[in-house]
Short mmCIF file of C-alpha atoms and ligand atoms in Angstrom, two decimals:
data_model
loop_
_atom_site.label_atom_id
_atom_site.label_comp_id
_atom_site.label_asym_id
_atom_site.label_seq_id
_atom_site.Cartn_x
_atom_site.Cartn_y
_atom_site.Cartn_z
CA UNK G 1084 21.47 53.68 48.93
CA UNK G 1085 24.24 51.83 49.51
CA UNK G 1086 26.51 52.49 53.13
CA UNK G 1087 30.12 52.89 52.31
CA UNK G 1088 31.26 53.86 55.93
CA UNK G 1089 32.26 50.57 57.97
CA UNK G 1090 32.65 51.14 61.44
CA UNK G 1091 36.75 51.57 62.54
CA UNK G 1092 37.96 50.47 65.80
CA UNK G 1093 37.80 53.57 67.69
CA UNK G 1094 34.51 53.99 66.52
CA UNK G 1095 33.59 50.54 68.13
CA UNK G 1096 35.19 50.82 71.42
CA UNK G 1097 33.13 54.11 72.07
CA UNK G 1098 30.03 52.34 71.25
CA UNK G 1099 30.94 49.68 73.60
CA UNK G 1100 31.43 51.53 76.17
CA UNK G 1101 35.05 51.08 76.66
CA UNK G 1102 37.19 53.03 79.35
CA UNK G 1103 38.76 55.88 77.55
CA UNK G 1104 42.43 55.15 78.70
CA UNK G 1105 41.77 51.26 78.05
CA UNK G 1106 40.31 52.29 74.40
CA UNK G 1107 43.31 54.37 73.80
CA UNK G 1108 46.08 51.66 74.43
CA UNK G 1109 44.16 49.50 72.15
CA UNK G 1110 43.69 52.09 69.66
CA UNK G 1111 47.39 52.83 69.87
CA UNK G 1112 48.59 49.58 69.39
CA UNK G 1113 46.51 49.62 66.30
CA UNK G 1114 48.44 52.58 65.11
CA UNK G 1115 51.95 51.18 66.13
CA UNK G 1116 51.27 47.95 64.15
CA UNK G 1117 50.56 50.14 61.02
CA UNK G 1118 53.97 51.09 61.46
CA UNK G 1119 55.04 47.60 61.67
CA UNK G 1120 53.00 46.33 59.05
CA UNK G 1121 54.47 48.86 56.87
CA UNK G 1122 58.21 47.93 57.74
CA UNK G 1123 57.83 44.10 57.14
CA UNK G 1124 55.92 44.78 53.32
CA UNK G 1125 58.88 47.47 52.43
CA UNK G 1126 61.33 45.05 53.24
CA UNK G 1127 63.14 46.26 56.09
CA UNK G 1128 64.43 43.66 57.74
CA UNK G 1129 67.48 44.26 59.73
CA UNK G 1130 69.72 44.08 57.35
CA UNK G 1131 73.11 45.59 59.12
CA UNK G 1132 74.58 48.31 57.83
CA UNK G 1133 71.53 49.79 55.95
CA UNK G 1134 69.26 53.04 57.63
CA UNK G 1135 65.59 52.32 57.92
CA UNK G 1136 62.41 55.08 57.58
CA UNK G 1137 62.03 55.55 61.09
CA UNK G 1138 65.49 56.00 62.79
CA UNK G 1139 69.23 56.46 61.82
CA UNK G 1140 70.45 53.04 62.12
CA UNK G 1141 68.86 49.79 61.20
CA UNK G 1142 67.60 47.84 63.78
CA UNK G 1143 65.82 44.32 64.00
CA UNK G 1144 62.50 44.16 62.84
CA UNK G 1145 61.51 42.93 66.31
CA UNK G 1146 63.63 45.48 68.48
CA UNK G 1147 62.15 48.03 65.66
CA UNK G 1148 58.30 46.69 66.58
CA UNK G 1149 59.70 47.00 69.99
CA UNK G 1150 60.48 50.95 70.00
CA UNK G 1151 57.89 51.49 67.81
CA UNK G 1152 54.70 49.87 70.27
CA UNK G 1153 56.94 51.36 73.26
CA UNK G 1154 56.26 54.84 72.27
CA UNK G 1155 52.70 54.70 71.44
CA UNK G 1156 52.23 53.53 74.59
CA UNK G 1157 53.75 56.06 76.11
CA UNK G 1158 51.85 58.19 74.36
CA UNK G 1159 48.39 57.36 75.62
CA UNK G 1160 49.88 58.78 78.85
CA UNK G 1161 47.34 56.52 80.51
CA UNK G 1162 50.13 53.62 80.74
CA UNK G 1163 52.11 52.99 84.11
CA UNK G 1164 54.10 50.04 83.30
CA UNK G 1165 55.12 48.19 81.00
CA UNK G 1166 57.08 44.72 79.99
CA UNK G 1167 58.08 43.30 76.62
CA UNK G 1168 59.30 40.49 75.13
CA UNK G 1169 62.52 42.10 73.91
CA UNK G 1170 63.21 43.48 77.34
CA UNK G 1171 64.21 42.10 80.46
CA UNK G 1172 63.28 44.54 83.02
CA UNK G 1173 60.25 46.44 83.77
CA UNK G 1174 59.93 49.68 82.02
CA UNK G 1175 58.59 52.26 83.98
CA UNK G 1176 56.68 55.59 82.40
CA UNK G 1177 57.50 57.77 85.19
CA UNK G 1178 55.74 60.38 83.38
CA UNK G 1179 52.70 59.23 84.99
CA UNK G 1180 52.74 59.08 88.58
CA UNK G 1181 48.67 59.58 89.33
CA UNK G 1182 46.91 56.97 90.83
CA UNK G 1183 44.98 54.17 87.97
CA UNK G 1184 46.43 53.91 84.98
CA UNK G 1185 47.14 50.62 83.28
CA UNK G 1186 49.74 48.10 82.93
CA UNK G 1187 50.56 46.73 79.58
CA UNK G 1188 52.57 43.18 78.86
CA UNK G 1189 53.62 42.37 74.71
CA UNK G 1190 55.58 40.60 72.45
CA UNK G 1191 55.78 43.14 69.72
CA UNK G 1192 56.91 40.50 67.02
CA UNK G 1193 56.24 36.87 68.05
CA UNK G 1194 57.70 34.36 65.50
CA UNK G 1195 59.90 36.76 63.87
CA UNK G 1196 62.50 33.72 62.89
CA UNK G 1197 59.97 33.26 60.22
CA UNK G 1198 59.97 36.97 58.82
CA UNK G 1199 62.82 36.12 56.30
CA UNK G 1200 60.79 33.50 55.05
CA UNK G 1201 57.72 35.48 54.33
CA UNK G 1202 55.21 33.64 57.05
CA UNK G 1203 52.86 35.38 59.15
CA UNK G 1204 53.76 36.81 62.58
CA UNK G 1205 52.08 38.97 64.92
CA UNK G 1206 52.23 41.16 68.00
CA UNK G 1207 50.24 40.35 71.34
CA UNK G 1208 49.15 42.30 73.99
CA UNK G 1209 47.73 42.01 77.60
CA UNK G 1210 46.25 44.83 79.69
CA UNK G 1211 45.84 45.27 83.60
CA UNK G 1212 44.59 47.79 85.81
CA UNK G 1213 46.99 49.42 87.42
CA UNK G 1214 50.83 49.50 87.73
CA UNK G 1215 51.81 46.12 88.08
CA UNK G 1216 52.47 44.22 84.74
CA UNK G 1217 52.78 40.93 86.55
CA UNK G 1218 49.32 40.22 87.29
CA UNK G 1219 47.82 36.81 87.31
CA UNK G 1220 45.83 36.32 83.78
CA UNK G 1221 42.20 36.48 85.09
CA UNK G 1222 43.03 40.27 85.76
CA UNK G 1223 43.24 41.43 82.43
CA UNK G 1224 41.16 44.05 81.25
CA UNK G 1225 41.75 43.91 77.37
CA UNK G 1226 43.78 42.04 75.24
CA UNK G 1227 44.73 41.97 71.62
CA UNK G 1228 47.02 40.67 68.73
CA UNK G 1229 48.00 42.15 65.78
CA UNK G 1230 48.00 39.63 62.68
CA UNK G 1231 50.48 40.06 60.04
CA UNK G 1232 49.46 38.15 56.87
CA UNK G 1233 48.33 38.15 53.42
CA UNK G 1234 45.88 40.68 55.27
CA UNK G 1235 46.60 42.63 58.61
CA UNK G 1236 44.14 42.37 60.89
CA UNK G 1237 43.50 43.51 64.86
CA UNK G 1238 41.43 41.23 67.30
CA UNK G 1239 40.70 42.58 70.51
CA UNK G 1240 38.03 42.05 73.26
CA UNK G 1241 38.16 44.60 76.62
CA UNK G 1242 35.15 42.11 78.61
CA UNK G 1243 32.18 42.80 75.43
CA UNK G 1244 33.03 40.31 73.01
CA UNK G 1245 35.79 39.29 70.59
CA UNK G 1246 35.99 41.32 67.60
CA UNK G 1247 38.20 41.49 64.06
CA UNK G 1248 39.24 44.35 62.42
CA UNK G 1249 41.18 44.39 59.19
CA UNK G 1250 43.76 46.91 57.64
CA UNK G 1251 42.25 48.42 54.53
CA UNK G 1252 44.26 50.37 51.85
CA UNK G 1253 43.22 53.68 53.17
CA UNK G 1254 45.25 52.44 56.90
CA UNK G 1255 42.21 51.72 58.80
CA UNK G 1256 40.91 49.49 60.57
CA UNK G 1257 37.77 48.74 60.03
CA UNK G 1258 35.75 45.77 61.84
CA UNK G 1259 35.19 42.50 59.65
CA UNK G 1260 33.91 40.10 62.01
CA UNK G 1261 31.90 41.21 65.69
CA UNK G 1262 31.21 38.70 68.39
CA UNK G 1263 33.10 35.62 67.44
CA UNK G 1264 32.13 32.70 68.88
CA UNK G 1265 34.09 29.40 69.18
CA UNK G 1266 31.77 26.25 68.36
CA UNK G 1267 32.14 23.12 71.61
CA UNK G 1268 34.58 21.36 69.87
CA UNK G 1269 36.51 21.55 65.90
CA UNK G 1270 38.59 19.32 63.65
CA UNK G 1271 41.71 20.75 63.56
CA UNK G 1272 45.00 20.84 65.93
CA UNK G 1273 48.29 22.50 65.77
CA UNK G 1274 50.91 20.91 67.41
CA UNK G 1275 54.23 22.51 68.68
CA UNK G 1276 57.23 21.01 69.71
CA UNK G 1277 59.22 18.26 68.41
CA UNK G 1278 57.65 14.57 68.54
CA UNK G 1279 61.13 12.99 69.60
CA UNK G 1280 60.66 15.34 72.65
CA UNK G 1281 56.40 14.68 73.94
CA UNK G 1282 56.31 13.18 77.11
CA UNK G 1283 54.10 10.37 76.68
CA UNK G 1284 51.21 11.01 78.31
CA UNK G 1285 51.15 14.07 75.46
CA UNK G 1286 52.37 11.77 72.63
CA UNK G 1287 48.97 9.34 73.64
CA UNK G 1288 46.61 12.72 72.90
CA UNK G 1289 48.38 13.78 69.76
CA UNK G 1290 47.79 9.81 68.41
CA UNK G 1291 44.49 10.13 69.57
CA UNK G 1292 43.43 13.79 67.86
CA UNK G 1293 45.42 11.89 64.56
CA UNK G 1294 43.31 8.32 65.14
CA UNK G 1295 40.25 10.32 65.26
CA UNK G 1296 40.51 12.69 61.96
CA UNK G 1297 41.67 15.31 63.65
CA UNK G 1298 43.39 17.71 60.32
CA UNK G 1299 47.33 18.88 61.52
CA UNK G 1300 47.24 22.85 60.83
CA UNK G 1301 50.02 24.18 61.83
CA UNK G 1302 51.92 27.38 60.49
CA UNK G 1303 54.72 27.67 63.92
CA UNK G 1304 53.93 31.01 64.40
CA UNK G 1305 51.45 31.39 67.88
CA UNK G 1306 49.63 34.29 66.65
CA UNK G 1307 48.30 32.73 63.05
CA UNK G 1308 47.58 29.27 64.65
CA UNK G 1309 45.34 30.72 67.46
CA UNK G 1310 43.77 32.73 64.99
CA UNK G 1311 42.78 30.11 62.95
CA UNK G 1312 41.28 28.23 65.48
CA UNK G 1313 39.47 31.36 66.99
CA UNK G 1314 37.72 32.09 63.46
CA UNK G 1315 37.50 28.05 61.76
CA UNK G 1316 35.64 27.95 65.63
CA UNK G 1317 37.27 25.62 67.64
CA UNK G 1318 40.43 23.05 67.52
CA UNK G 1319 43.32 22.37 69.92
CA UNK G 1320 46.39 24.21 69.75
CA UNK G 1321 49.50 23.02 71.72
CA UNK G 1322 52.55 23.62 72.98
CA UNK G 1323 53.63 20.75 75.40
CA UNK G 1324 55.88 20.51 78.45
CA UNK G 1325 58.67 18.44 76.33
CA UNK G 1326 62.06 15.98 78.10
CA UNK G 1327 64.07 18.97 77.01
CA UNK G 1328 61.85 22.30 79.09
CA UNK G 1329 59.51 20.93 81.51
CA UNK G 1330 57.53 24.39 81.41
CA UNK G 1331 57.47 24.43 77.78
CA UNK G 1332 58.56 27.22 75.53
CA UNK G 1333 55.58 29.91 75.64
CA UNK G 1334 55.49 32.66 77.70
CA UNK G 1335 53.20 33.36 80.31
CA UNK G 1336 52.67 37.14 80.57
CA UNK G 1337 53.41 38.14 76.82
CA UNK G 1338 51.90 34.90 74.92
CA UNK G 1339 50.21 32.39 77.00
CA UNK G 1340 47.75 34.97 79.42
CA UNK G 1341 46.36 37.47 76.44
CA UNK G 1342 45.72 34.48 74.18
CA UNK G 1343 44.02 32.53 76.91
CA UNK G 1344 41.83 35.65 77.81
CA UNK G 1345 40.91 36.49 74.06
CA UNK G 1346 39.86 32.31 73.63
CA UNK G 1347 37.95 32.58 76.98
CA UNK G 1348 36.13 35.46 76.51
CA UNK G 1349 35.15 33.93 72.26
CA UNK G 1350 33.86 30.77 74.86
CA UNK G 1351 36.98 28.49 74.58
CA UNK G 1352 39.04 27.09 77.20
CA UNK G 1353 43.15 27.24 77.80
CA UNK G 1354 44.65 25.28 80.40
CA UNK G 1355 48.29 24.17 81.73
CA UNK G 1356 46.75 20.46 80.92
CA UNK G 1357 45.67 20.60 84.56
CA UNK G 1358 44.08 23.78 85.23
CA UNK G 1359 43.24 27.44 83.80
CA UNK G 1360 45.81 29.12 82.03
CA UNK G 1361 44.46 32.16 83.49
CA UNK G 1362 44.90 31.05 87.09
CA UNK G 1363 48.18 30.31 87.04
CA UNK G 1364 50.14 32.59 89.73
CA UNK G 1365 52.20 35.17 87.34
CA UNK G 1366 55.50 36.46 88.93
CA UNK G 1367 58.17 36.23 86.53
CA UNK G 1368 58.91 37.78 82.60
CA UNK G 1369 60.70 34.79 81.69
CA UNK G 1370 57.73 32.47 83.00
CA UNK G 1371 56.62 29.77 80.93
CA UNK G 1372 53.86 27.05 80.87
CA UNK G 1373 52.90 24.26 78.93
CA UNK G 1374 49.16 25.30 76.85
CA UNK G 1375 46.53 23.65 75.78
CA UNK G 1376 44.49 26.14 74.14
CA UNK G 1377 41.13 26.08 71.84
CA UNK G 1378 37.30 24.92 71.91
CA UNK G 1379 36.21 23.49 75.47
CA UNK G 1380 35.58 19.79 74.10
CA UNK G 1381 39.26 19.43 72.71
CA UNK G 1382 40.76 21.12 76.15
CA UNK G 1383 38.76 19.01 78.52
CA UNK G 1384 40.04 16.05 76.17
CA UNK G 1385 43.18 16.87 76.87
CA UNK G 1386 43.14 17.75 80.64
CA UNK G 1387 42.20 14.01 80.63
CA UNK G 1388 44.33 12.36 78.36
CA UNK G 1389 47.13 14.09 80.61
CA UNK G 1390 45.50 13.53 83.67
CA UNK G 1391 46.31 9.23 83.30
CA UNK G 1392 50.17 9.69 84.00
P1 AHM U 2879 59.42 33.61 69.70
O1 AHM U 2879 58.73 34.32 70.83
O2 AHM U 2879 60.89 33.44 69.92
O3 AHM U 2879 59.08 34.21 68.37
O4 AHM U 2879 58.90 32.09 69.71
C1 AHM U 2879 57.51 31.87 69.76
C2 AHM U 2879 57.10 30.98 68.61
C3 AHM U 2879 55.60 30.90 68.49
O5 AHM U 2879 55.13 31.83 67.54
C4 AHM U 2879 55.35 29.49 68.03
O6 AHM U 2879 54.13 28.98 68.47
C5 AHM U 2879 56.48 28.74 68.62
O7 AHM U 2879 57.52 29.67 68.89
C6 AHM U 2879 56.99 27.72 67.66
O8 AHM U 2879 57.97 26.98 68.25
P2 AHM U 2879 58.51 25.67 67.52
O9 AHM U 2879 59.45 26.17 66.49
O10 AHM U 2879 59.17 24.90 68.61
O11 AHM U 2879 57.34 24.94 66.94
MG1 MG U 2880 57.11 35.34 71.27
#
């Protein structure tokens, strides 16, 4: 006879093992996003002057995703600390004043300019040990993001593998793809920034990814672009130091660290164009980097392209 039960996520981070207070904060942030999810498809989109399902007045869809991933969170009772995108200052849970605990770093809606125009966003999310949200990236102990497209789905990996969950109609999540695994090196790249702006050492590796067939995918949302690299297996996705922000425009802690763990740990690479994303010394909100992010032959590539200033 046929199965009909597909494993959900909770279900698969017990059978892997995973810490219960490190399950839990993914688990919850699976549960927030349903809430998202559900406010971008009814069409509540900060509108001013209109009230909104979950509160009194209307807020932003991203300060809404904000509140509404802050207080799952919070209700693990098994966070510490945590920092967001749409805050400037550390938020602390004093609630929970025991030793361990974790520390939790997201953008609850990156690429929300691109709400209005029905393209896919997402929310991303790093975890440390601990109570100190500004930890290098090679400390992580989970990360995750939240895709909102035609389909939602959750990818997550806590140190066993990088796994895909998507949204069915019943509000689970169920897993759709286990153990992904980026190929050495892929055809596509994604290219952020403006051309007018590339340094030129950048502008010679975009010419040479174009010379050599490389296919331009590119949606400007983070979250979508890295996931199609992550599950086509491999490509190159950028976002250069430019002449107008010589760091960039990604963030470290909230973009650039969970995406580089989560491409790492599917055996991909993310560097700064000189060394590991991961490695890089973390001690601001607003820090950014330059990224070069995807399979190992197209980041190498790159490190050496840049490398011939
Ligand atoms: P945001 O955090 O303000 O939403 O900006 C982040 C977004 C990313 O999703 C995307 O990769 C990048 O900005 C696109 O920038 P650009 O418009 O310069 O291509
Ligand atoms: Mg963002």
């Amino acid at each position: 006879m046929q199965k009909h039960v597909k494993r959900g996520l909770w279900n698969h981070l017990m059978k892997d093992g995973i810490e219960m207070g490190l399950a839990s904060i993914i688990y919850e942030v699976g549960v927030a996003s349903k809430y998202v999810n559900h406010a971008m498809r009814t069409g509540d989109l900060g509108l001013a002057g209109t009230s909104n399902l979950y509160g009194e007045d209307q807020l932003a869809l991203d300060v809404l995703a904000d509140e509404i991933i802050k207080d799952r969170l919070d209700h693990t009772g098994r966070v510490r600390r945590i920092i967001s995108e749409e805050q400037s200052e550390i938020i602390i849970f004093d609630r929970e004043k025991r030793s361990g605990g974790y520390a939790v770093c997201y953008d609850p809606l990156d690429g929300s300019s691109l709400v209005d125009v029905n393209l896919s966003v997402g929310t991303i999310v790093a975890i440390y040990a601990g109570e100190d949200p500004l930890q290098d990236g090679s400390r992580q102990v989970g990360a995750l993001y939240v895709l909102y497209g035609p389909r939602t789905t959750l990818v997550y990996s806590a140190g066993h593998g990088v796994h895909e969950f998507t949204l069915n109609s019943l509000g689970e999540y169920v897993l759709t793809r286990e153990n992904i695994r980026l190929k050495e090196s892929g055809r596509i790249f994604s290219p952020g920034g403006l051309r007018a702006d590339y340094l030129p050492e950048h502008e010679k590796l975009v010419s040479h990814l174009e010379d050599n067939g490389y296919k331009l995918r590119y949606s400007g949302g983070f979250v979508p672009d890295i996931n199609q690299i992550l599950l086509k297996g491999g490509g190159l996705f950028m976002y250069p130091a430019t002449t107008k922000a010589a760091s960039g425009k990604l963030r470290l802690p909230f973009e650039l660290n969970p995406m580089a763990y989560l491409m790492e740990a599917a055996g991909g690479a993310a560097s700064d164009g000189e060394k590991p994303i991961l490695e890089l010394k973390c001690h601001d909100l607003d820090q950014r980097s330059p990224i070069y992010i995807g399979s190992r032959e197209e980041v190498a590539l790159a490190e050496k392209i840049l490398s011939r200033k």
